[in-house]
């Protein structure tokens, strides 16, 4: 009986040592969470609502999650972004309120060039929003919805300043093929949603009729045991569906924090 107990104890002890060894040598998958808050300048234009450009301010929030996969040269990136703006016409007597919510998920291939980490890849992006103009009329509001494949490139450059680790990063994202919703020229939403009068309201989008670009330049700054991120982001959202011209230009200064940690996977 004692021999059996000793044998069981030896087996359990060996399994415990083996599990600990596996845990130590298992790869650590790096994960980064970023939360950014911003404010800046906005310019909106939509010929469905008004022949005039409206300019004013915008506020924004962005959440980004970047994960390293088991293929060490591949990372995934998920990014939520929301913008809200209030703009005025040139006479400053009418206002326009706008909002957009977007999510994109991209896969990047990473490679190292000296101290630079370069990334390039593809992804998918969905966008929904609207614009309301206070001048009234038959068509005071416009809705936006789109989904598209995107191309994405990015670069990071870590450096040391005052014996502290800093990092400068940049990224550009551009949709190149997708679909968007749009009413037709002079088509009321009443006819579309109440009467069911479809008139080419789902449009194919590509750089020829929807040249759009998002870019950002960020600096990670160590503060005590935390990492702050400071930077600038721009959005050039343009489209010309159904003989309508639309654009939203956003310039936003961002401030937030970065959290990095490693997930240990057992073999």
mmCIF file of N, CA and C in Angstrom, residues 31-168:
data_model
loop_
_atom_site.group_PDB
_atom_site.id
_atom_site.type_symbol
_atom_site.label_atom_id
_atom_site.label_comp_id
_atom_site.label_asym_id
_atom_site.label_seq_id
_atom_site.Cartn_x
_atom_site.Cartn_y
_atom_site.Cartn_z
ATOM 1 N N UNK A 31 -0.196 41.688 -25.960
ATOM 2 C CA UNK A 31 -1.470 42.354 -26.232
ATOM 3 C C UNK A 31 -1.380 43.805 -25.771
ATOM 4 N N UNK A 32 -1.886 44.717 -26.579
ATOM 5 C CA UNK A 32 -1.852 46.148 -26.266
ATOM 6 C C UNK A 32 -3.261 46.720 -26.366
ATOM 7 N N UNK A 33 -3.678 47.431 -25.313
ATOM 8 C CA UNK A 33 -4.947 48.159 -25.314
ATOM 9 C C UNK A 33 -4.643 49.656 -25.255
ATOM 10 N N UNK A 34 -5.326 50.429 -26.095
ATOM 11 C CA UNK A 34 -5.136 51.882 -26.134
ATOM 12 C C UNK A 34 -6.498 52.557 -26.081
ATOM 13 N N UNK A 35 -6.656 53.513 -25.190
ATOM 14 C CA UNK A 35 -7.862 54.342 -25.103
ATOM 15 C C UNK A 35 -7.461 55.800 -25.308
ATOM 16 N N UNK A 36 -8.073 56.447 -26.298
ATOM 17 C CA UNK A 36 -7.729 57.815 -26.655
ATOM 18 C C UNK A 36 -8.981 58.687 -26.670
ATOM 19 N N UNK A 37 -8.829 59.918 -26.171
ATOM 20 C CA UNK A 37 -9.888 60.926 -26.207
ATOM 21 C C UNK A 37 -9.336 62.129 -26.960
ATOM 22 N N UNK A 38 -10.195 62.774 -27.767
ATOM 23 C CA UNK A 38 -9.679 63.859 -28.584
ATOM 24 C C UNK A 38 -10.698 64.940 -28.876
ATOM 25 N N UNK A 39 -10.186 66.052 -29.372
ATOM 26 C CA UNK A 39 -11.008 67.189 -29.798
ATOM 27 C C UNK A 39 -10.263 67.907 -30.910
ATOM 28 N N UNK A 40 -11.029 68.549 -31.790
ATOM 29 C CA UNK A 40 -10.377 69.248 -32.880
ATOM 30 C C UNK A 40 -11.364 69.964 -33.780
ATOM 31 N N UNK A 41 -11.017 70.048 -35.049
ATOM 32 C CA UNK A 41 -11.733 70.844 -36.039
ATOM 33 C C UNK A 41 -12.449 69.924 -37.025
ATOM 34 N N UNK A 42 -13.631 70.348 -37.484
ATOM 35 C CA UNK A 42 -14.416 69.552 -38.428
ATOM 36 C C UNK A 42 -14.937 70.422 -39.560
ATOM 37 N N UNK A 43 -15.048 69.828 -40.742
ATOM 38 C CA UNK A 43 -15.644 70.479 -41.906
ATOM 39 C C UNK A 43 -16.550 69.462 -42.590
ATOM 40 N N UNK A 44 -17.834 69.812 -42.768
ATOM 41 C CA UNK A 44 -18.791 68.890 -43.371
ATOM 42 C C UNK A 44 -19.451 69.538 -44.589
ATOM 43 N N UNK A 45 -19.826 68.671 -45.520
ATOM 44 C CA UNK A 45 -20.432 69.140 -46.765
ATOM 45 C C UNK A 45 -21.264 68.007 -47.337
ATOM 46 N N UNK A 46 -22.529 68.285 -47.657
ATOM 47 C CA UNK A 46 -23.406 67.270 -48.229
ATOM 48 C C UNK A 46 -24.441 67.977 -49.092
ATOM 49 N N UNK A 47 -24.370 67.787 -50.398
ATOM 50 C CA UNK A 47 -25.272 68.500 -51.306
ATOM 51 C C UNK A 47 -26.709 67.979 -51.212
ATOM 52 N N UNK A 48 -26.925 66.838 -50.582
ATOM 53 C CA UNK A 48 -28.293 66.385 -50.337
ATOM 54 C C UNK A 48 -29.007 67.303 -49.348
ATOM 55 N N UNK A 49 -28.228 67.935 -48.435
ATOM 56 C CA UNK A 49 -28.792 68.797 -47.402
ATOM 57 C C UNK A 49 -28.614 70.280 -47.687
ATOM 58 N N UNK A 50 -27.442 70.654 -48.232
ATOM 59 C CA UNK A 50 -27.145 72.078 -48.413
ATOM 60 C C UNK A 50 -26.004 72.232 -49.407
ATOM 61 N N UNK A 51 -26.003 73.326 -50.181
ATOM 62 C CA UNK A 51 -24.882 73.570 -51.100
ATOM 63 C C UNK A 51 -23.678 74.221 -50.408
ATOM 64 N N UNK A 52 -23.747 74.426 -49.100
ATOM 65 C CA UNK A 52 -22.712 75.144 -48.362
ATOM 66 C C UNK A 52 -21.883 74.191 -47.506
ATOM 67 N N UNK A 53 -20.631 74.573 -47.273
ATOM 68 C CA UNK A 53 -19.776 73.862 -46.332
ATOM 69 C C UNK A 53 -20.027 74.387 -44.924
ATOM 70 N N UNK A 54 -19.985 73.479 -43.959
ATOM 71 C CA UNK A 54 -20.151 73.824 -42.552
ATOM 72 C C UNK A 54 -18.840 73.504 -41.829
ATOM 73 N N UNK A 55 -18.413 74.393 -40.950
ATOM 74 C CA UNK A 55 -17.169 74.175 -40.218
ATOM 75 C C UNK A 55 -17.391 74.430 -38.731
ATOM 76 N N UNK A 56 -16.633 73.715 -37.912
ATOM 77 C CA UNK A 56 -16.774 73.859 -36.465
ATOM 78 C C UNK A 56 -15.849 72.916 -35.729
ATOM 79 N N UNK A 57 -16.343 72.292 -34.660
ATOM 80 C CA UNK A 57 -15.494 71.467 -33.803
ATOM 81 C C UNK A 57 -15.986 70.022 -33.802
ATOM 82 N N UNK A 58 -15.116 69.127 -33.351
ATOM 83 C CA UNK A 58 -15.496 67.730 -33.179
ATOM 84 C C UNK A 58 -14.818 67.159 -31.943
ATOM 85 N N UNK A 59 -15.433 66.145 -31.358
ATOM 86 C CA UNK A 59 -14.845 65.383 -30.266
ATOM 87 C C UNK A 59 -14.816 63.918 -30.687
ATOM 88 N N UNK A 60 -13.893 63.149 -30.095
ATOM 89 C CA UNK A 60 -13.702 61.783 -30.556
ATOM 90 C C UNK A 60 -13.246 60.883 -29.416
ATOM 91 N N UNK A 61 -13.523 59.586 -29.599
ATOM 92 C CA UNK A 61 -13.009 58.545 -28.704
ATOM 93 C C UNK A 61 -12.564 57.375 -29.573
ATOM 94 N N UNK A 62 -11.433 56.776 -29.218
ATOM 95 C CA UNK A 62 -10.904 55.645 -29.980
ATOM 96 C C UNK A 62 -10.374 54.582 -29.024
ATOM 97 N N UNK A 63 -10.777 53.341 -29.277
ATOM 98 C CA UNK A 63 -10.246 52.203 -28.518
ATOM 99 C C UNK A 63 -9.596 51.241 -29.499
ATOM 100 N N UNK A 64 -8.368 50.859 -29.195
ATOM 101 C CA UNK A 64 -7.610 49.982 -30.085
ATOM 102 C C UNK A 64 -7.074 48.792 -29.299
ATOM 103 N N UNK A 65 -7.194 47.602 -29.893
ATOM 104 C CA UNK A 65 -6.625 46.395 -29.323
ATOM 105 C C UNK A 65 -5.740 45.732 -30.373
ATOM 106 N N UNK A 66 -4.480 45.502 -30.008
ATOM 107 C CA UNK A 66 -3.550 44.840 -30.913
ATOM 108 C C UNK A 66 -3.022 43.583 -30.238
ATOM 109 N N UNK A 67 -3.114 42.458 -30.946
ATOM 110 C CA UNK A 67 -2.698 41.180 -30.382
ATOM 111 C C UNK A 67 -1.701 40.481 -31.295
ATOM 112 N N UNK A 68 -0.727 39.870 -30.676
ATOM 113 C CA UNK A 68 0.213 39.027 -31.397
ATOM 114 C C UNK A 68 -0.380 37.632 -31.517
ATOM 115 N N UNK A 69 -0.269 37.034 -32.695
ATOM 116 C CA UNK A 69 -0.795 35.698 -32.915
ATOM 117 C C UNK A 69 0.311 34.660 -32.727
ATOM 118 N N UNK A 70 -0.070 33.374 -32.855
ATOM 119 C CA UNK A 70 0.920 32.301 -32.745
ATOM 120 C C UNK A 70 1.952 32.390 -33.864
ATOM 121 N N UNK A 71 1.549 32.944 -35.008
ATOM 122 C CA UNK A 71 2.524 33.245 -36.050
ATOM 123 C C UNK A 71 3.167 34.579 -35.684
ATOM 124 N N UNK A 72 4.383 34.549 -35.230
ATOM 125 C CA UNK A 72 4.977 35.717 -34.575
ATOM 126 C C UNK A 72 5.036 36.951 -35.467
ATOM 127 N N UNK A 73 5.013 36.776 -36.770
ATOM 128 C CA UNK A 73 5.081 37.931 -37.672
ATOM 129 C C UNK A 73 3.708 38.481 -38.041
ATOM 130 N N UNK A 74 2.642 37.913 -37.480
ATOM 131 C CA UNK A 74 1.283 38.358 -37.777
ATOM 132 C C UNK A 74 0.650 38.920 -36.507
ATOM 133 N N UNK A 75 0.084 40.119 -36.614
ATOM 134 C CA UNK A 75 -0.677 40.714 -35.519
ATOM 135 C C UNK A 75 -2.073 41.064 -36.018
ATOM 136 N N UNK A 76 -3.033 41.076 -35.096
ATOM 137 C CA UNK A 76 -4.392 41.512 -35.421
ATOM 138 C C UNK A 76 -4.667 42.823 -34.696
ATOM 139 N N UNK A 77 -5.441 43.678 -35.316
ATOM 140 C CA UNK A 77 -5.768 44.980 -34.746
ATOM 141 C C UNK A 77 -7.260 45.244 -34.884
ATOM 142 N N UNK A 78 -7.903 45.520 -33.767
ATOM 143 C CA UNK A 78 -9.289 45.956 -33.768
ATOM 144 C C UNK A 78 -9.373 47.393 -33.293
ATOM 145 N N UNK A 79 -10.162 48.203 -33.971
ATOM 146 C CA UNK A 79 -10.198 49.636 -33.649
ATOM 147 C C UNK A 79 -11.631 50.155 -33.721
ATOM 148 N N UNK A 80 -12.131 50.635 -32.560
ATOM 149 C CA UNK A 80 -13.414 51.336 -32.486
ATOM 150 C C UNK A 80 -13.148 52.838 -32.498
ATOM 151 N N UNK A 81 -13.934 53.584 -33.292
ATOM 152 C CA UNK A 81 -13.770 55.031 -33.321
ATOM 153 C C UNK A 81 -15.156 55.675 -33.389
ATOM 154 N N UNK A 82 -15.362 56.716 -32.596
ATOM 155 C CA UNK A 82 -16.623 57.452 -32.639
ATOM 156 C C UNK A 82 -16.298 58.949 -32.657
ATOM 157 N N UNK A 83 -17.001 59.683 -33.522
ATOM 158 C CA UNK A 83 -16.833 61.132 -33.655
ATOM 159 C C UNK A 83 -18.191 61.803 -33.528
ATOM 160 N N UNK A 84 -18.209 62.958 -32.921
ATOM 161 C CA UNK A 84 -19.399 63.809 -32.882
ATOM 162 C C UNK A 84 -18.959 65.235 -33.185
ATOM 163 N N UNK A 85 -19.743 65.933 -33.991
ATOM 164 C CA UNK A 85 -19.328 67.271 -34.416
ATOM 165 C C UNK A 85 -20.512 68.231 -34.418
ATOM 166 N N UNK A 86 -20.170 69.506 -34.255
ATOM 167 C CA UNK A 86 -21.139 70.577 -34.467
ATOM 168 C C UNK A 86 -20.470 71.623 -35.349
ATOM 169 N N UNK A 87 -21.083 71.889 -36.476
ATOM 170 C CA UNK A 87 -20.522 72.830 -37.428
ATOM 171 C C UNK A 87 -21.569 73.873 -37.810
ATOM 172 N N UNK A 88 -21.107 75.001 -38.366
ATOM 173 C CA UNK A 88 -22.000 76.090 -38.778
ATOM 174 C C UNK A 88 -21.698 76.488 -40.210
ATOM 175 N N UNK A 89 -22.716 77.053 -40.869
ATOM 176 C CA UNK A 89 -22.548 77.528 -42.232
ATOM 177 C C UNK A 89 -21.734 78.825 -42.239
ATOM 178 N N UNK A 90 -21.320 79.315 -43.417
ATOM 179 C CA UNK A 90 -20.490 80.536 -43.443
ATOM 180 C C UNK A 90 -21.145 81.741 -42.781
ATOM 181 N N UNK A 91 -22.450 81.891 -42.848
ATOM 182 C CA UNK A 91 -23.135 83.010 -42.194
ATOM 183 C C UNK A 91 -23.294 82.793 -40.692
ATOM 184 N N UNK A 92 -22.990 81.597 -40.203
ATOM 185 C CA UNK A 92 -23.055 81.238 -38.777
ATOM 186 C C UNK A 92 -24.474 81.327 -38.203
ATOM 187 N N UNK A 93 -25.492 81.170 -39.060
ATOM 188 C CA UNK A 93 -26.872 81.233 -38.559
ATOM 189 C C UNK A 93 -27.587 79.883 -38.593
ATOM 190 N N UNK A 94 -26.955 78.842 -39.142
ATOM 191 C CA UNK A 94 -27.489 77.494 -39.106
ATOM 192 C C UNK A 94 -26.392 76.536 -38.642
ATOM 193 N N UNK A 95 -26.814 75.490 -37.947
ATOM 194 C CA UNK A 95 -25.876 74.507 -37.409
ATOM 195 C C UNK A 95 -26.133 73.137 -38.024
ATOM 196 N N UNK A 96 -25.108 72.320 -38.007
ATOM 197 C CA UNK A 96 -25.213 70.921 -38.424
ATOM 198 C C UNK A 96 -24.581 70.058 -37.341
ATOM 199 N N UNK A 97 -25.303 69.023 -36.948
ATOM 200 C CA UNK A 97 -24.794 68.069 -35.958
ATOM 201 C C UNK A 97 -24.527 66.745 -36.667
ATOM 202 N N UNK A 98 -23.343 66.218 -36.460
ATOM 203 C CA UNK A 98 -22.977 64.965 -37.112
ATOM 204 C C UNK A 98 -22.366 63.976 -36.133
ATOM 205 N N UNK A 99 -22.462 62.700 -36.455
ATOM 206 C CA UNK A 99 -21.871 61.650 -35.630
ATOM 207 C C UNK A 99 -21.553 60.454 -36.517
ATOM 208 N N UNK A 100 -20.456 59.776 -36.192
ATOM 209 C CA UNK A 100 -20.068 58.565 -36.915
ATOM 210 C C UNK A 100 -19.493 57.551 -35.939
ATOM 211 N N UNK A 101 -19.823 56.296 -36.173
ATOM 212 C CA UNK A 101 -19.264 55.177 -35.424
ATOM 213 C C UNK A 101 -18.682 54.191 -36.423
ATOM 214 N N UNK A 102 -17.426 53.784 -36.192
ATOM 215 C CA UNK A 102 -16.790 52.855 -37.118
ATOM 216 C C UNK A 102 -16.011 51.796 -36.345
ATOM 217 N N UNK A 103 -15.884 50.638 -36.970
ATOM 218 C CA UNK A 103 -15.049 49.563 -36.425
ATOM 219 C C UNK A 103 -14.279 48.927 -37.576
ATOM 220 N N UNK A 104 -13.007 48.675 -37.340
ATOM 221 C CA UNK A 104 -12.220 47.983 -38.342
ATOM 222 C C UNK A 104 -11.387 46.887 -37.678
ATOM 223 N N UNK A 105 -11.190 45.816 -38.427
ATOM 224 C CA UNK A 105 -10.358 44.714 -37.955
ATOM 225 C C UNK A 105 -9.372 44.396 -39.066
ATOM 226 N N UNK A 106 -8.092 44.411 -38.733
ATOM 227 C CA UNK A 106 -7.057 44.236 -39.744
ATOM 228 C C UNK A 106 -6.031 43.207 -39.281
ATOM 229 N N UNK A 107 -5.408 42.583 -40.252
ATOM 230 C CA UNK A 107 -4.319 41.646 -40.021
ATOM 231 C C UNK A 107 -3.061 42.232 -40.658
ATOM 232 N N UNK A 108 -1.996 42.355 -39.871
ATOM 233 C CA UNK A 108 -0.750 42.960 -40.344
ATOM 234 C C UNK A 108 0.383 41.935 -40.326
ATOM 235 N N UNK A 109 1.195 42.000 -41.370
ATOM 236 C CA UNK A 109 2.478 41.274 -41.362
ATOM 237 C C UNK A 109 3.544 42.229 -40.855
ATOM 238 N N UNK A 110 4.368 41.775 -39.932
ATOM 239 C CA UNK A 110 5.377 42.620 -39.279
ATOM 240 C C UNK A 110 6.782 42.197 -39.689
ATOM 241 N N UNK A 111 7.620 43.171 -39.913
ATOM 242 C CA UNK A 111 9.032 42.864 -40.090
ATOM 243 C C UNK A 111 9.877 43.996 -39.506
ATOM 244 N N UNK A 112 11.113 43.648 -39.149
ATOM 245 C CA UNK A 112 12.015 44.555 -38.458
ATOM 246 C C UNK A 112 13.052 45.088 -39.417
ATOM 247 N N UNK A 113 13.214 46.401 -39.444
ATOM 248 C CA UNK A 113 14.250 47.066 -40.233
ATOM 249 C C UNK A 113 14.999 47.996 -39.293
ATOM 250 N N UNK A 114 16.190 47.582 -38.878
ATOM 251 C CA UNK A 114 16.947 48.324 -37.872
ATOM 252 C C UNK A 114 16.089 48.441 -36.611
ATOM 253 N N UNK A 115 15.881 49.642 -36.109
ATOM 254 C CA UNK A 115 15.042 49.793 -34.925
ATOM 255 C C UNK A 115 13.562 49.950 -35.259
ATOM 256 N N UNK A 116 13.227 50.033 -36.540
ATOM 257 C CA UNK A 116 11.840 50.241 -36.957
ATOM 258 C C UNK A 116 11.098 48.910 -37.048
ATOM 259 N N UNK A 117 9.846 48.915 -36.599
ATOM 260 C CA UNK A 117 8.917 47.816 -36.850
ATOM 261 C C UNK A 117 7.916 48.285 -37.893
ATOM 262 N N UNK A 118 7.904 47.618 -39.037
ATOM 263 C CA UNK A 118 7.010 47.978 -40.132
ATOM 264 C C UNK A 118 5.886 46.961 -40.208
ATOM 265 N N UNK A 119 4.666 47.438 -40.520
ATOM 266 C CA UNK A 119 3.499 46.573 -40.615
ATOM 267 C C UNK A 119 2.704 46.938 -41.867
ATOM 268 N N UNK A 120 2.190 45.920 -42.521
ATOM 269 C CA UNK A 120 1.322 46.134 -43.687
ATOM 270 C C UNK A 120 0.328 44.994 -43.756
ATOM 271 N N UNK A 121 -0.905 45.305 -44.159
ATOM 272 C CA UNK A 121 -1.896 44.250 -44.228
ATOM 273 C C UNK A 121 -3.235 44.717 -44.767
ATOM 274 N N UNK A 122 -4.226 43.854 -44.601
ATOM 275 C CA UNK A 122 -5.579 44.102 -45.090
ATOM 276 C C UNK A 122 -6.565 43.935 -43.941
ATOM 277 N N UNK A 123 -7.755 44.494 -44.136
ATOM 278 C CA UNK A 123 -8.781 44.370 -43.104
ATOM 279 C C UNK A 123 -10.139 44.709 -43.668
ATOM 280 N N UNK A 124 -11.097 44.795 -42.784
ATOM 281 C CA UNK A 124 -12.464 45.152 -43.144
ATOM 282 C C UNK A 124 -12.950 46.227 -42.181
ATOM 283 N N UNK A 125 -13.725 47.180 -42.700
ATOM 284 C CA UNK A 125 -14.189 48.309 -41.898
ATOM 285 C C UNK A 125 -15.661 48.579 -42.161
ATOM 286 N N UNK A 126 -16.420 48.794 -41.079
ATOM 287 C CA UNK A 126 -17.811 49.187 -41.169
ATOM 288 C C UNK A 126 -17.997 50.568 -40.567
ATOM 289 N N UNK A 127 -18.885 51.359 -41.143
ATOM 290 C CA UNK A 127 -19.070 52.749 -40.726
ATOM 291 C C UNK A 127 -20.558 53.078 -40.780
ATOM 292 N N UNK A 128 -21.059 53.758 -39.749
ATOM 293 C CA UNK A 128 -22.447 54.186 -39.711
ATOM 294 C C UNK A 128 -22.517 55.554 -39.045
ATOM 295 N N UNK A 129 -23.424 56.412 -39.504
ATOM 296 C CA UNK A 129 -23.514 57.750 -38.924
ATOM 297 C C UNK A 129 -24.620 58.560 -39.566
ATOM 298 N N UNK A 130 -24.600 59.862 -39.284
ATOM 299 C CA UNK A 130 -25.619 60.737 -39.836
ATOM 300 C C UNK A 130 -25.257 62.199 -39.665
ATOM 301 N N UNK A 131 -25.985 63.058 -40.380
ATOM 302 C CA UNK A 131 -25.777 64.508 -40.314
ATOM 303 C C UNK A 131 -27.151 65.179 -40.329
ATOM 304 N N UNK A 132 -27.364 66.104 -39.393
ATOM 305 C CA UNK A 132 -28.623 66.842 -39.306
ATOM 306 C C UNK A 132 -28.334 68.327 -39.413
ATOM 307 N N UNK A 133 -29.087 69.016 -40.277
ATOM 308 C CA UNK A 133 -28.925 70.453 -40.490
ATOM 309 C C UNK A 133 -30.171 71.168 -39.981
ATOM 310 N N UNK A 134 -29.987 72.245 -39.243
ATOM 311 C CA UNK A 134 -31.090 72.893 -38.531
ATOM 312 C C UNK A 134 -31.936 73.818 -39.397
ATOM 313 N N UNK A 135 -31.631 73.962 -40.688
ATOM 314 C CA UNK A 135 -32.415 74.893 -41.503
ATOM 315 C C UNK A 135 -33.790 74.350 -41.858
ATOM 316 N N UNK A 136 -34.070 73.105 -41.465
ATOM 317 C CA UNK A 136 -35.389 72.544 -41.759
ATOM 318 C C UNK A 136 -35.481 72.086 -43.198
ATOM 319 N N UNK A 137 -36.662 72.221 -43.802
ATOM 320 C CA UNK A 137 -36.849 71.782 -45.177
ATOM 321 C C UNK A 137 -37.322 70.346 -45.237
ATOM 322 N N UNK A 138 -37.513 69.856 -46.461
ATOM 323 C CA UNK A 138 -38.019 68.498 -46.649
ATOM 324 C C UNK A 138 -36.992 67.435 -46.293
ATOM 325 N N UNK A 139 -35.705 67.746 -46.439
ATOM 326 C CA UNK A 139 -34.657 66.773 -46.171
ATOM 327 C C UNK A 139 -33.638 67.368 -45.197
ATOM 328 N N UNK A 140 -33.941 67.387 -43.906
ATOM 329 C CA UNK A 140 -33.006 68.010 -42.950
ATOM 330 C C UNK A 140 -31.917 67.077 -42.459
ATOM 331 N N UNK A 141 -32.001 65.778 -42.764
ATOM 332 C CA UNK A 141 -31.036 64.823 -42.215
ATOM 333 C C UNK A 141 -30.579 63.862 -43.301
ATOM 334 N N UNK A 142 -29.392 63.340 -43.106
ATOM 335 C CA UNK A 142 -28.788 62.386 -44.032
ATOM 336 C C UNK A 142 -28.143 61.262 -43.228
ATOM 337 N N UNK A 143 -28.321 60.025 -43.674
ATOM 338 C CA UNK A 143 -27.729 58.878 -43.002
ATOM 339 C C UNK A 143 -26.579 58.308 -43.812
ATOM 340 N N UNK A 144 -25.595 57.743 -43.115
ATOM 341 C CA UNK A 144 -24.427 57.159 -43.761
ATOM 342 C C UNK A 144 -24.238 55.729 -43.268
ATOM 343 N N UNK A 145 -23.910 54.831 -44.183
ATOM 344 C CA UNK A 145 -23.575 53.454 -43.830
ATOM 345 C C UNK A 145 -22.704 52.886 -44.934
ATOM 346 N N UNK A 146 -21.640 52.195 -44.546
ATOM 347 C CA UNK A 146 -20.747 51.613 -45.539
ATOM 348 C C UNK A 146 -19.981 50.454 -44.928
ATOM 349 N N UNK A 147 -19.496 49.582 -45.790
ATOM 350 C CA UNK A 147 -18.603 48.498 -45.401
ATOM 351 C C UNK A 147 -17.609 48.315 -46.542
ATOM 352 N N UNK A 148 -16.347 48.107 -46.197
ATOM 353 C CA UNK A 148 -15.321 48.066 -47.236
ATOM 354 C C UNK A 148 -14.104 47.288 -46.767
ATOM 355 N N UNK A 149 -13.390 46.736 -47.733
ATOM 356 C CA UNK A 149 -12.066 46.190 -47.489
ATOM 357 C C UNK A 149 -11.076 47.347 -47.426
ATOM 358 N N UNK A 150 -10.101 47.252 -46.525
ATOM 359 C CA UNK A 150 -9.144 48.339 -46.360
ATOM 360 C C UNK A 150 -7.720 47.822 -46.509
ATOM 361 N N UNK A 151 -6.858 48.719 -46.930
ATOM 362 C CA UNK A 151 -5.414 48.491 -46.904
ATOM 363 C C UNK A 151 -4.833 49.313 -45.759
ATOM 364 N N UNK A 152 -3.890 48.742 -45.028
ATOM 365 C CA UNK A 152 -3.367 49.394 -43.828
ATOM 366 C C UNK A 152 -1.857 49.236 -43.762
ATOM 367 N N UNK A 153 -1.166 50.324 -43.467
ATOM 368 C CA UNK A 153 0.284 50.304 -43.263
ATOM 369 C C UNK A 153 0.596 51.077 -41.991
ATOM 370 N N UNK A 154 1.643 50.669 -41.289
ATOM 371 C CA UNK A 154 2.010 51.305 -40.021
ATOM 372 C C UNK A 154 3.500 51.137 -39.782
ATOM 373 N N UNK A 155 4.024 51.948 -38.882
ATOM 374 C CA UNK A 155 5.440 51.870 -38.503
ATOM 375 C C UNK A 155 5.592 52.327 -37.068
ATOM 376 N N UNK A 156 6.544 51.732 -36.361
ATOM 377 C CA UNK A 156 6.875 52.112 -34.986
ATOM 378 C C UNK A 156 8.377 52.290 -34.861
ATOM 379 N N UNK A 157 8.779 53.274 -34.055
ATOM 380 C CA UNK A 157 10.196 53.528 -33.817
ATOM 381 C C UNK A 157 10.410 53.802 -32.332
ATOM 382 N N UNK A 158 10.845 52.816 -31.551
ATOM 383 C CA UNK A 158 11.151 53.072 -30.142
ATOM 384 C C UNK A 158 12.500 53.786 -30.002
ATOM 385 N N UNK A 159 12.612 54.636 -29.013
ATOM 386 C CA UNK A 159 13.877 55.330 -28.758
ATOM 387 C C UNK A 159 13.957 55.679 -27.272
ATOM 388 N N UNK A 160 15.135 56.038 -26.850
ATOM 389 C CA UNK A 160 15.381 56.358 -25.449
ATOM 390 C C UNK A 160 15.711 57.837 -25.304
ATOM 391 N N UNK A 161 15.048 58.477 -24.336
ATOM 392 C CA UNK A 161 15.281 59.885 -24.057
ATOM 393 C C UNK A 161 15.274 60.068 -22.545
ATOM 394 N N UNK A 162 16.344 60.691 -22.024
ATOM 395 C CA UNK A 162 16.499 60.856 -20.575
ATOM 396 C C UNK A 162 16.431 59.501 -19.856
ATOM 397 N N UNK A 163 16.999 58.478 -20.515
ATOM 398 C CA UNK A 163 17.027 57.121 -19.966
ATOM 399 C C UNK A 163 15.645 56.527 -19.763
ATOM 400 N N UNK A 164 14.657 57.016 -20.505
ATOM 401 C CA UNK A 164 13.295 56.478 -20.445
ATOM 402 C C UNK A 164 12.872 56.024 -21.837
ATOM 403 N N UNK A 165 12.079 54.943 -21.931
ATOM 404 C CA UNK A 165 11.668 54.416 -23.245
ATOM 405 C C UNK A 165 10.477 55.187 -23.834
ATOM 406 N N UNK A 166 10.656 55.734 -25.023
ATOM 407 C CA UNK A 166 9.600 56.390 -25.775
ATOM 408 C C UNK A 166 9.336 55.579 -27.048
ATOM 409 N N UNK A 167 8.226 55.883 -27.719
ATOM 410 C CA UNK A 167 7.931 55.203 -28.986
ATOM 411 C C UNK A 167 7.106 56.131 -29.873
ATOM 412 N N UNK A 168 7.550 56.301 -31.103
ATOM 413 C CA UNK A 168 6.845 57.097 -32.106
ATOM 414 C C UNK A 168 6.213 56.143 -33.111
#
